Coordinates of C-alpha atoms in Angstrom, one line a residue:
M1 CA 0.0 0.0 0.0
R2 CA 2.8 2.4 0.9
L3 CA 4.6 1.6 -2.4
L4 CA 1.4 2.4 -4.3
R5 CA 1.0 5.7 -2.6
F6 CA 4.6 6.6 -3.2
C7 CA 4.2 5.7 -6.9
A8 CA 1.1 7.8 -7.2
L9 CA 2.8 10.8 -5.5
A10 CA 5.7 10.4 -7.8
A11 CA 3.4 10.4 -10.9
L12 CA 1.6 13.5 -9.6
L13 CA 4.9 15.3 -9.0
S14 CA 6.1 14.4 -12.4
L15 CA 3.0 16.0 -13.8
F16 CA 3.7 19.2 -11.9
S17 CA 7.2 19.2 -13.1
S18 CA 6.1 19.0 -16.7
V19 CA 3.9 22.1 -16.6
D20 CA 5.9 24.6 -14.5
V21 CA 6.6 27.9 -16.2
A22 CA 10.2 28.5 -15.1
Y23 CA 12.8 27.0 -12.9
A24 CA 15.7 28.2 -10.9
D25 CA 19.2 28.7 -12.2
D26 CA 21.5 25.7 -12.8
G27 CA 22.2 23.9 -9.5
A28 CA 20.6 21.5 -7.2
A29 CA 18.1 22.1 -4.4
A30 CA 19.3 21.8 -0.8
L31 CA 17.0 20.9 2.1
L32 CA 18.4 22.6 5.1
P33 CA 17.7 20.9 8.5
F34 CA 14.0 21.2 9.4
Q35 CA 13.0 22.3 12.9
G36 CA 10.4 21.0 15.3
P37 CA 8.9 17.6 16.3
Q38 CA 9.1 14.9 13.5
A39 CA 11.1 17.4 11.5
A40 CA 13.8 14.9 10.4
K41 CA 11.2 12.4 9.2
V42 CA 9.4 15.1 7.2
R43 CA 12.7 16.2 5.7
Q44 CA 13.6 12.7 4.6
N45 CA 10.1 12.1 3.1
V46 CA 10.3 15.4 1.2
Q47 CA 13.8 14.4 -0.1
K48 CA 12.6 11.0 -1.4
S49 CA 9.6 12.5 -3.1
L50 CA 11.6 15.2 -4.8
R51 CA 14.1 12.7 -6.2
A52 CA 11.2 10.6 -7.5
A53 CA 10.0 13.7 -9.3
D54 CA 13.4 14.2 -11.0
V55 CA 14.3 17.2 -8.9
Q56 CA 18.1 17.7 -8.5
V57 CA 18.7 17.6 -4.7
V58 CA 21.9 17.7 -2.6
P59 CA 22.3 14.6 -0.4
L60 CA 21.1 15.3 3.2
K61 CA 24.3 14.2 4.9
R62 CA 26.3 16.7 2.8
V63 CA 23.9 19.5 3.5
T64 CA 23.9 18.7 7.3
A65 CA 27.8 18.7 7.3
V66 CA 28.0 22.0 5.5
V67 CA 25.4 23.8 7.6
K68 CA 27.3 22.8 10.8
K69 CA 30.5 24.5 9.6
T70 CA 29.1 27.4 7.5
K71 CA 27.0 30.3 8.7
G72 CA 24.8 32.4 6.3
Y73 CA 22.5 31.2 3.6
A74 CA 24.5 32.7 0.7
K75 CA 27.7 30.9 1.8
Q76 CA 25.8 27.6 2.3
A77 CA 24.4 27.9 -1.2
T78 CA 27.8 28.5 -2.6
K79 CA 29.5 25.5 -0.9
L80 CA 26.6 23.2 -1.8
K81 CA 26.4 24.5 -5.3
A82 CA 22.7 24.9 -4.8
S83 CA 20.3 27.2 -6.7
V84 CA 17.6 27.1 -4.0
L85 CA 17.6 26.4 -0.2
V86 CA 14.5 25.0 1.4
R87 CA 13.9 25.0 5.2
A88 CA 10.7 24.3 7.2
R89 CA 9.4 24.5 10.8
V90 CA 7.1 21.7 11.9
R91 CA 4.6 22.0 14.7
R92 CA 1.6 20.1 16.1
V93 CA -1.4 22.2 17.1
E94 CA -4.7 20.8 18.4
G95 CA -4.1 17.4 16.8
R96 CA -3.0 18.7 13.3
W97 CA 0.5 18.9 11.9
I98 CA 1.6 22.3 10.5
A99 CA 4.7 23.1 8.4
D100 CA 5.8 26.6 7.6
T101 CA 8.1 26.3 4.6
E102 CA 10.3 28.9 2.9
V103 CA 12.5 28.9 -0.2
R104 CA 15.6 31.0 -0.5
N105 CA 17.8 31.9 -3.6
T106 CA 21.6 31.8 -3.9
K107 CA 21.8 35.2 -2.2
G108 CA 19.9 34.0 0.8
Q109 CA 16.8 36.0 0.0
R110 CA 13.4 34.5 0.7
I111 CA 11.5 34.1 -2.5
E112 CA 8.6 31.8 -1.5
K113 CA 6.8 31.1 1.8
F114 CA 3.7 28.9 2.4
R115 CA 2.0 27.0 5.2
T116 CA 0.8 23.4 4.9
T117 CA -1.4 21.4 7.3
S118 CA -2.5 17.8 7.7
S119 CA -3.6 15.2 10.2
S120 CA -0.5 13.0 9.7
V121 CA 3.2 13.4 9.1
T122 CA 3.2 11.5 5.9
R123 CA 0.4 13.5 4.3
L124 CA 2.1 16.7 5.5
S125 CA 5.3 15.7 3.8
N126 CA 3.4 15.0 0.5
R127 CA 1.7 18.3 0.6
V128 CA 4.9 20.2 1.3
V129 CA 6.4 18.5 -1.9
V130 CA 3.3 19.5 -4.0
Q131 CA 3.6 23.1 -2.8
L132 CA 7.3 23.2 -3.6
M133 CA 6.7 21.9 -7.1
K134 CA 4.0 24.4 -7.7
T135 CA 6.4 27.3 -6.9
G136 CA 8.4 26.5 -10.1
R137 CA 11.6 27.2 -8.2
L138 CA 13.1 23.7 -8.0
P139 CA 15.6 22.4 -10.7
V140 CA 14.0 19.6 -12.6
V141 CA 15.9 17.3 -15.0
G142 CA 14.5 17.5 -18.6
A143 CA 12.9 20.1 -20.8
V144 CA 10.2 22.4 -19.4
A145 CA 7.0 22.9 -21.2
E146 CA 4.9 26.0 -21.2
P147 CA 1.5 25.7 -19.5
E148 CA -1.4 25.4 -21.7
P149 CA -4.0 28.1 -21.5
P150 CA -7.3 27.1 -19.8
S151 CA -9.9 25.7 -22.1
A152 CA -13.1 27.5 -22.8
P153 CA -15.5 27.0 -19.8
T154 CA -18.8 25.2 -20.1
Q155 CA -20.2 26.8 -16.9
P156 CA -19.8 30.2 -15.4
R157 CA -16.2 30.5 -14.3
L158 CA -15.6 32.2 -10.9
V159 CA -12.5 33.3 -9.0
V160 CA -12.8 33.5 -5.2
R161 CA -10.5 36.4 -4.3
P162 CA -8.8 36.7 -0.9
F163 CA -11.1 38.1 1.7
T164 CA -10.1 40.9 4.1
G165 CA -10.3 41.1 7.9
A166 CA -9.9 38.8 10.8
Q167 CA -10.2 35.0 10.1
A168 CA -10.6 36.0 6.4
G169 CA -8.9 32.8 5.2
K170 CA -11.2 30.7 7.2
I171 CA -14.3 32.4 5.9
R172 CA -13.0 32.3 2.3
G173 CA -12.4 28.6 2.6
A174 CA -16.0 28.2 3.7
A175 CA -17.2 30.2 0.7
V176 CA -15.2 27.9 -1.6
R177 CA -16.7 24.8 -0.1
G178 CA -20.2 26.3 -0.3
L179 CA -19.8 27.1 -4.1
R180 CA -18.3 23.7 -5.1
P181 CA -21.7 21.9 -5.3
E182 CA -23.1 24.7 -7.5
P183 CA -23.1 24.6 -11.4
V184 CA -20.0 26.8 -11.6
E185 CA -16.3 26.3 -12.4
L186 CA -14.0 27.6 -9.6
F187 CA -10.8 29.0 -11.2
S188 CA -7.5 29.2 -9.3
N189 CA -6.9 32.6 -7.8
K190 CA -3.1 32.0 -8.1
Q191 CA -3.3 31.5 -11.8
F192 CA -5.6 34.5 -12.0
V193 CA -2.9 36.6 -10.2
D194 CA -0.2 35.2 -12.4
K195 CA -2.1 36.2 -15.5
A196 CA -2.6 39.7 -14.2
N197 CA 1.1 40.0 -13.4
G198 CA 1.9 38.8 -16.9
L199 CA -0.3 41.5 -18.3
G200 CA 1.2 44.1 -16.1
V201 CA -2.2 44.8 -14.4
D202 CA -2.7 46.0 -10.8
L203 CA -5.6 44.0 -9.4
K204 CA -6.1 46.6 -6.6
S205 CA -6.9 49.3 -9.1
D206 CA -10.4 50.0 -10.3
G207 CA -11.3 47.6 -13.0
G208 CA -7.9 46.0 -12.8
H209 CA -9.4 42.5 -12.9
V210 CA -11.1 43.1 -16.3
A211 CA -8.1 42.2 -18.5
P212 CA -7.1 38.9 -16.9
A213 CA -10.8 38.0 -16.5
S214 CA -11.3 38.5 -20.3
A215 CA -8.2 36.5 -21.1
L216 CA -9.2 33.6 -18.9
A217 CA -13.0 33.7 -19.6
V218 CA -13.8 34.5 -16.0
S219 CA -17.4 35.5 -15.6
G220 CA -17.2 36.9 -12.1
L221 CA -15.3 37.3 -8.9
I222 CA -16.3 36.6 -5.3
E223 CA -15.0 39.1 -2.8
G224 CA -15.6 39.5 0.9
D225 CA -14.9 41.4 4.0
V226 CA -15.0 39.9 7.5
L227 CA -15.7 42.1 10.5
R228 CA -15.9 41.6 14.3
E229 CA -17.8 44.2 16.3
D230 CA -19.4 44.0 19.8
G231 CA -18.6 40.3 20.0
V232 CA -20.5 39.5 16.7
W233 CA -18.7 38.1 13.6
S234 CA -20.1 39.3 10.2
A235 CA -19.2 38.8 6.6
Y236 CA -20.1 40.9 3.6
V237 CA -19.7 38.8 0.4
R238 CA -20.3 40.3 -3.0
L239 CA -20.3 39.1 -6.6
V240 CA -18.4 41.3 -9.1
D241 CA -18.9 41.2 -12.8
G242 CA -15.8 40.0 -14.6
E243 CA -16.3 42.4 -17.5
S244 CA -16.7 45.5 -15.4
A245 CA -16.2 46.8 -11.8
T246 CA -20.0 46.5 -11.2
V247 CA -21.1 44.7 -8.0
I248 CA -23.9 42.4 -9.1
S249 CA -25.2 41.4 -5.7
Q250 CA -24.1 41.4 -2.1
H251 CA -25.2 39.3 0.9
Y252 CA -24.6 39.6 4.7
Y253 CA -23.9 36.8 7.1
D254 CA -23.4 37.0 10.9
A255 CA -22.9 34.7 13.9
S256 CA -21.6 34.8 17.5
T257 CA -18.4 32.9 16.6
S258 CA -16.1 32.7 13.6
A259 CA -16.8 28.9 13.4
A260 CA -20.5 29.6 13.3
L261 CA -20.0 32.3 10.7
A262 CA -18.0 29.9 8.5
K263 CA -20.9 27.4 8.7
S264 CA -23.4 30.0 7.8
V265 CA -21.4 31.2 4.8
Q266 CA -20.8 27.6 3.5
A267 CA -24.5 26.7 3.9
N268 CA -26.0 29.8 2.3
I269 CA -23.6 31.3 -0.2
G270 CA -24.6 28.9 -3.0
P271 CA -28.4 29.5 -2.9
D272 CA -27.9 33.2 -2.3
F273 CA -25.8 33.9 -5.4
R274 CA -27.2 31.1 -7.6
K275 CA -29.5 33.3 -9.7
D276 CA -27.0 36.1 -10.1
I277 CA -24.2 33.7 -11.2
R278 CA -26.6 32.2 -13.7
K279 CA -27.3 35.7 -15.1
L280 CA -23.5 36.3 -15.7
G281 CA -23.5 33.4 -18.1
V282 CA -20.4 31.7 -19.6
A283 CA -17.7 34.0 -20.8
V284 CA -15.6 33.5 -23.9
P285 CA -11.8 33.8 -23.8
G286 CA -10.8 37.1 -25.2
A287 CA -7.5 38.2 -26.8
V288 CA -5.5 40.8 -25.0
A289 CA -4.1 43.2 -27.6
V290 CA -0.5 44.2 -27.4
V291 CA 0.0 47.8 -28.4
P292 CA 3.0 48.3 -30.7
V293 CA 5.7 50.7 -29.6
T294 CA 5.9 53.8 -31.8
A295 CA 7.8 57.0 -31.7
V296 CA 5.8 59.8 -30.2
T297 CA 6.3 63.4 -29.6
A298 CA 6.6 64.3 -25.9
A299 CA 3.5 66.2 -24.7
P300 CA 3.2 68.6 -21.8
V301 CA 2.6 66.7 -18.6
V302 CA -0.9 67.6 -17.2
K303 CA -2.0 66.2 -13.8
A304 CA -5.3 64.4 -14.2
P305 CA -7.8 64.7 -11.4
K306 CA -7.8 61.7 -9.1
K307 CA -10.5 59.2 -9.8
A308 CA -12.5 58.4 -6.7
K309 CA -12.0 54.7 -5.8
A310 CA -15.1 52.7 -5.7
E311 CA -15.8 51.7 -2.1
V312 CA -18.5 49.6 -0.4
K313 CA -19.3 51.3 2.9
Y314 CA -20.7 49.3 5.8
K315 CA -22.6 50.5 8.7
A316 CA -20.9 50.0 12.0
K317 CA -24.1 48.8 13.6
R318 CA -26.1 45.8 12.5
P319 CA -29.5 46.8 10.8
K320 CA -32.3 46.8 13.3
E321 CA -34.2 43.9 11.7
Q322 CA -31.0 41.7 11.9
R323 CA -30.5 42.2 15.6
P324 CA -31.9 39.8 18.2
A325 CA -35.3 40.6 19.6
A326 CA -35.4 43.2 22.3
V327 CA -39.0 42.6 23.6
D328 CA -41.0 39.4 24.1
I329 CA -44.4 39.9 25.7
E330 CA -47.1 37.3 26.0
F331 CA -50.8 37.3 27.3
D332 CA -52.6 34.0 27.7
F333 CA -55.6 32.3 29.2
R334 CA -54.8 29.5 31.6
L335 CA -56.4 26.4 33.1
V336 CA -54.8 25.2 36.4
H337 CA -55.2 21.8 38.1
R338 CA -53.8 21.3 41.7
D339 CA -53.3 18.2 43.8
F340 CA -52.1 18.5 47.4
A341 CA -51.6 15.1 49.2
Y342 CA -50.0 14.1 52.5
K343 CA -47.5 11.3 53.1
D344 CA -47.4 9.2 56.3
D345 CA -50.5 10.6 57.8
L346 CA -50.3 8.6 61.0
R347 CA -53.4 9.9 62.8
G348 CA -55.6 10.0 59.7
D349 CA -56.9 13.5 60.5
L350 CA -55.5 15.4 57.6
R351 CA -57.4 16.2 54.4
S352 CA -55.8 16.3 51.0
Y353 CA -57.0 18.8 48.5
K354 CA -57.7 18.6 44.7
L355 CA -58.7 21.4 42.3
G356 CA -60.1 20.0 39.1
I357 CA -59.8 23.0 36.8
G358 CA -59.3 26.6 37.7
P359 CA -59.4 29.2 35.0
G360 CA -57.1 32.2 35.0
V361 CA -54.9 34.6 33.1
G362 CA -51.2 35.2 32.8
T363 CA -48.5 37.3 31.2
K364 CA -44.8 37.0 30.5
F365 CA -42.4 39.8 29.7
Q366 CA -38.8 39.6 28.6
Y367 CA -36.9 42.8 27.8
Y368 CA -33.3 43.1 26.5
P369 CA -32.6 46.9 26.4
G370 CA -29.1 46.4 24.8
A371 CA -30.7 44.9 21.7
H372 CA -31.9 48.3 20.7
F373 CA -28.3 49.4 20.1
T374 CA -26.1 46.4 19.5
A375 CA -26.1 42.7 18.5
G376 CA -23.2 41.8 20.8
V377 CA -22.9 40.7 24.4
G378 CA -24.8 43.8 25.6
A379 CA -27.9 42.6 23.7
Q380 CA -28.0 39.2 25.5
F381 CA -28.8 40.3 29.1
G382 CA -32.4 41.1 29.9
I383 CA -35.2 41.4 32.5
D384 CA -37.5 38.4 33.2
F385 CA -41.0 38.9 34.6
E386 CA -44.0 36.5 34.9
W387 CA -47.4 36.9 36.6
E388 CA -50.5 34.7 36.6
R389 CA -53.7 34.6 38.6
V390 CA -56.5 32.1 38.9
F391 CA -59.9 33.7 39.0
N392 CA -61.5 33.7 42.5
F393 CA -63.6 30.7 43.2
D394 CA -65.1 28.7 46.1
S395 CA -63.7 25.4 47.4
T396 CA -66.3 23.1 48.8
R397 CA -65.7 20.9 51.8
A398 CA -67.1 17.4 52.1
D399 CA -69.9 18.7 54.4
G400 CA -70.9 21.3 51.8
A401 CA -69.3 24.3 53.4
Q402 CA -67.7 26.7 50.9
F403 CA -64.5 28.7 51.3
P404 CA -63.3 31.6 49.0
T405 CA -60.1 30.6 47.3
E406 CA -57.5 32.5 45.4
S407 CA -54.1 31.7 43.8
Q408 CA -51.5 33.7 42.0
Q409 CA -47.8 33.7 41.2
F410 CA -45.2 36.3 40.1
L411 CA -41.5 36.0 39.1
I412 CA -39.0 38.7 38.5
G413 CA -35.3 38.4 37.7
L414 CA -32.5 38.4 35.1
R415 CA -32.2 36.4 31.9
W416 CA -29.2 35.7 29.7
R417 CA -29.4 34.2 26.2
Y418 CA -27.0 33.0 23.6
P419 CA -28.6 33.1 20.1
T420 CA -27.0 30.9 17.5
G421 CA -28.9 30.7 14.2
R422 CA -32.3 29.0 14.8
W423 CA -31.4 28.2 18.4
E424 CA -31.6 30.5 21.4
P425 CA -30.6 28.8 24.6
S426 CA -31.1 30.9 27.8
F427 CA -30.4 31.0 31.5
V428 CA -32.5 32.6 34.2
I429 CA -32.4 33.5 37.9
D430 CA -35.6 34.8 39.5
Y431 CA -37.2 35.7 42.8
G432 CA -40.7 34.4 43.0
V433 CA -43.8 34.0 45.1
H434 CA -46.5 31.4 44.5
S435 CA -49.6 31.4 46.8
F436 CA -52.7 29.3 47.2
R437 CA -55.0 30.6 50.0
F438 CA -58.3 29.6 51.6
G439 CA -60.7 32.1 53.3
L440 CA -63.3 31.5 56.0
S441 CA -66.7 30.1 55.2
G442 CA -68.4 32.8 57.3
P443 CA -68.3 34.6 60.7
P444 CA -67.2 32.4 63.6
V445 CA -70.1 30.4 65.2
P446 CA -69.6 28.5 68.5
G447 CA -69.3 24.8 67.9
E448 CA -68.7 25.1 64.2
D449 CA -65.4 25.1 62.2
N450 CA -65.4 27.9 59.7
T451 CA -61.9 27.0 58.3
A452 CA -61.1 24.9 55.2
Q453 CA -59.2 22.3 57.3
T454 CA -56.5 22.5 54.6
P455 CA -53.5 24.8 55.1
S456 CA -52.8 27.8 52.8
V457 CA -49.4 28.0 51.2
R458 CA -47.2 30.9 50.2
Y459 CA -44.0 29.7 48.7
E460 CA -41.2 32.3 48.5
F461 CA -38.2 31.0 46.5
V462 CA -35.2 31.6 44.3
R463 CA -35.6 30.1 40.9
I464 CA -32.6 29.0 38.8
G465 CA -33.2 27.4 35.4
A466 CA -32.3 27.1 31.7
G467 CA -34.2 26.6 28.5
F468 CA -34.2 27.2 24.8
R469 CA -36.2 28.5 21.8
V470 CA -35.8 27.1 18.3
G471 CA -37.4 28.0 15.0
I472 CA -38.5 25.1 12.7
G473 CA -39.1 25.2 9.0
E474 CA -37.7 27.2 6.0
K475 CA -38.9 30.5 7.4
E476 CA -38.9 29.4 11.1
R477 CA -42.7 29.8 11.2
F478 CA -43.0 27.0 13.8
I479 CA -41.5 27.5 17.2
V480 CA -40.7 25.2 20.1
M481 CA -39.8 26.5 23.6
A482 CA -38.9 24.6 26.7
N483 CA -37.4 25.2 30.1
L484 CA -36.5 23.4 33.4
A485 CA -35.9 25.2 36.7
F486 CA -35.2 24.5 40.4
R487 CA -37.0 26.4 43.1
G488 CA -35.1 26.8 46.3
V489 CA -38.0 27.6 48.8
F490 CA -37.1 29.6 51.9
S491 CA -40.7 30.3 53.2
V492 CA -43.8 28.1 53.0
G493 CA -46.5 30.4 54.3
G494 CA -49.6 29.1 56.3
V495 CA -48.6 25.4 56.3
G496 CA -45.5 26.5 58.3
T497 CA -47.4 28.2 61.1
S498 CA -47.9 26.9 64.7
L499 CA -51.4 25.7 63.7
W500 CA -50.0 23.2 61.3
F501 CA -46.3 22.3 60.9
P502 CA -44.1 25.1 62.3
E503 CA -40.8 23.3 61.2
A504 CA -42.0 22.6 57.6
T505 CA -39.5 23.1 54.8
A506 CA -39.8 22.7 51.0
N507 CA -38.1 22.7 47.7
G508 CA -39.6 22.7 44.2
M509 CA -39.1 22.6 40.5
D510 CA -41.0 23.5 37.3
A511 CA -40.9 22.6 33.6
M512 CA -42.6 24.0 30.5
V513 CA -43.0 23.1 26.9
M514 CA -44.6 25.5 24.5
F515 CA -45.4 25.4 20.8
G516 CA -45.9 28.5 18.7
Y517 CA -46.6 29.8 15.2
A518 CA -45.2 33.0 13.9
L519 CA -47.4 35.6 12.3
P520 CA -46.4 38.8 10.4
K521 CA -45.1 41.9 12.3
G522 CA -43.6 39.8 15.1
F523 CA -46.9 38.3 16.4
E524 CA -47.1 34.7 17.5
I525 CA -49.8 32.3 18.6
R526 CA -48.6 30.1 21.5
L527 CA -49.9 26.9 23.1
G528 CA -48.2 25.5 26.2
I529 CA -48.2 23.0 29.1
D530 CA -46.4 23.5 32.4
Y531 CA -45.8 21.5 35.6
R532 CA -44.8 22.6 39.1
R533 CA -44.1 20.5 42.1
Y534 CA -43.2 21.3 45.7
G535 CA -41.9 18.6 48.0
L536 CA -42.6 19.4 51.7
D537 CA -40.8 17.9 54.7
L538 CA -43.3 18.6 57.5
N539 CA -41.1 17.8 60.5
P540 CA -43.9 17.5 63.2
V541 CA -42.6 19.0 66.5
P542 CA -42.7 16.6 69.5
P543 CA -44.1 15.9 72.1
D544 CA -47.6 17.0 71.1
P545 CA -47.7 18.4 67.6
P546 CA -51.0 19.7 66.1
Y547 CA -50.8 17.1 63.3
V548 CA -48.5 14.3 62.4
A549 CA -47.3 13.6 58.8
G550 CA -44.0 12.8 57.3
G551 CA -44.4 15.1 54.2
A552 CA -46.6 16.3 51.4
A553 CA -46.5 16.8 47.7
D554 CA -48.1 19.9 46.2
Q555 CA -48.4 19.6 42.4
Y556 CA -49.8 22.0 39.7
W557 CA -50.5 21.3 36.0
G558 CA -51.2 24.3 33.8
F559 CA -52.5 24.6 30.2
S560 CA -52.3 27.9 28.3
I561 CA -53.2 29.4 25.0
G562 CA -52.3 33.0 24.1
A563 CA -50.8 35.5 21.8
A564 CA -47.3 37.1 21.9
W565 CA -45.4 40.0 20.3
R566 CA -41.7 39.6 19.8
R567 CA -39.5 42.3 18.1

């Protein structure tokens, strides 16, 4: 298997050697000692592969001996009779091998530099060899043929130009990967630059790309700028007509990390530019005329006015419609079911309580003030508020006595979110109060019990939880939300008085799942179900407690339907 790989690499390198434009002066290539882990192995692999590709190389032992005794690249090249010197530094970063390679001429001047990465040392060595052959600097035995001009394209030919800004190479690579499945031909940027240099054209000038694009039948160019502001990564990618300096279309991508931005660009660049690329069509290679040199009479030199350079200006802040939502407010109608039951009722004198269905209303409010001004970290901290109330009703005891009953809950606290595309995970910490109270059946009458014989509760707690929101579908019309939270209760209300269980303690939890459908203008219809549970440790006080029970479970099921506005 290794022999087959070696033969295949040798054949590939021979192909490269047959199409290079120009090679170095007479003399062999010398591989100076490489630096870093596995450097000696990489150097030996590169030496073998270069020899297989008919490159003249100085033996490694001779190079090592000369380097030990001679200082300075120029002197080393002279003693080795080498036309080029090659050196590399090998590193291992996060599981990948990296080689930084440079090529120097007989004067010791660096003429080429490139970086190669791979997951293994062997593949790294092979890629270093391929890059060295592409430079056209190595002396190859045999005649050198001129490269054939690219054939006429059958699909729109594009050149993905280098992007600007932080992590520009990473985002450009994502753009290339995203365009590969499209019906286009991706042309080498290096060959495009070489053609421009051969024509004496400055690609940075206005319309400088037109001449090489015409000669190479390039229909359009993909350019991009990568920005990072307020913790948000963004990329402006544009399609430029190959026949002019006109920007055909431009698209904007953003994410919270550079990795997420790369994924977004790769996933969307093809569909976003597909129609505009198709409109460019397939270009035909054009001939670049060479103007003959003729004698002319010197004319007075007149300074021409400077031509304004075409620029694409970007706003520092993200457009309002592309920032995360600043407000999420919901109003709903609720149905509540309660079940309060004792555990280990030793005397049998305690009564459980059950509410079949209690109608009520509720509201939820989330507000992120920073989202009005930025899309970064400042837009992710907000205020969390919830309130609900069950309509007043009467609870009926077994003997027919009725007791006015009321229940409500409110929460207020802080919320933090981390939006990533369709997903918006969040974390919340709240202070809350949840009460369920019974009134008296009437004025006190001697010999009659006018109490409900079931304790009221008023839970005060700190709530810590997490949840998420995700959009589903092509336009994220369908929405799913869920959360789970712990309630650390520090007061239980009436059940903890001297009439019942003065040493009672409790802790609780809650969970919610909600389904929504997005309407225009930020409105949504929401349907949800939630569950709350408090576990009470009643701790009856000896020697003569009012009641005796080991604990109790207080459970609530809620069903809601409502409308929301989120902008």
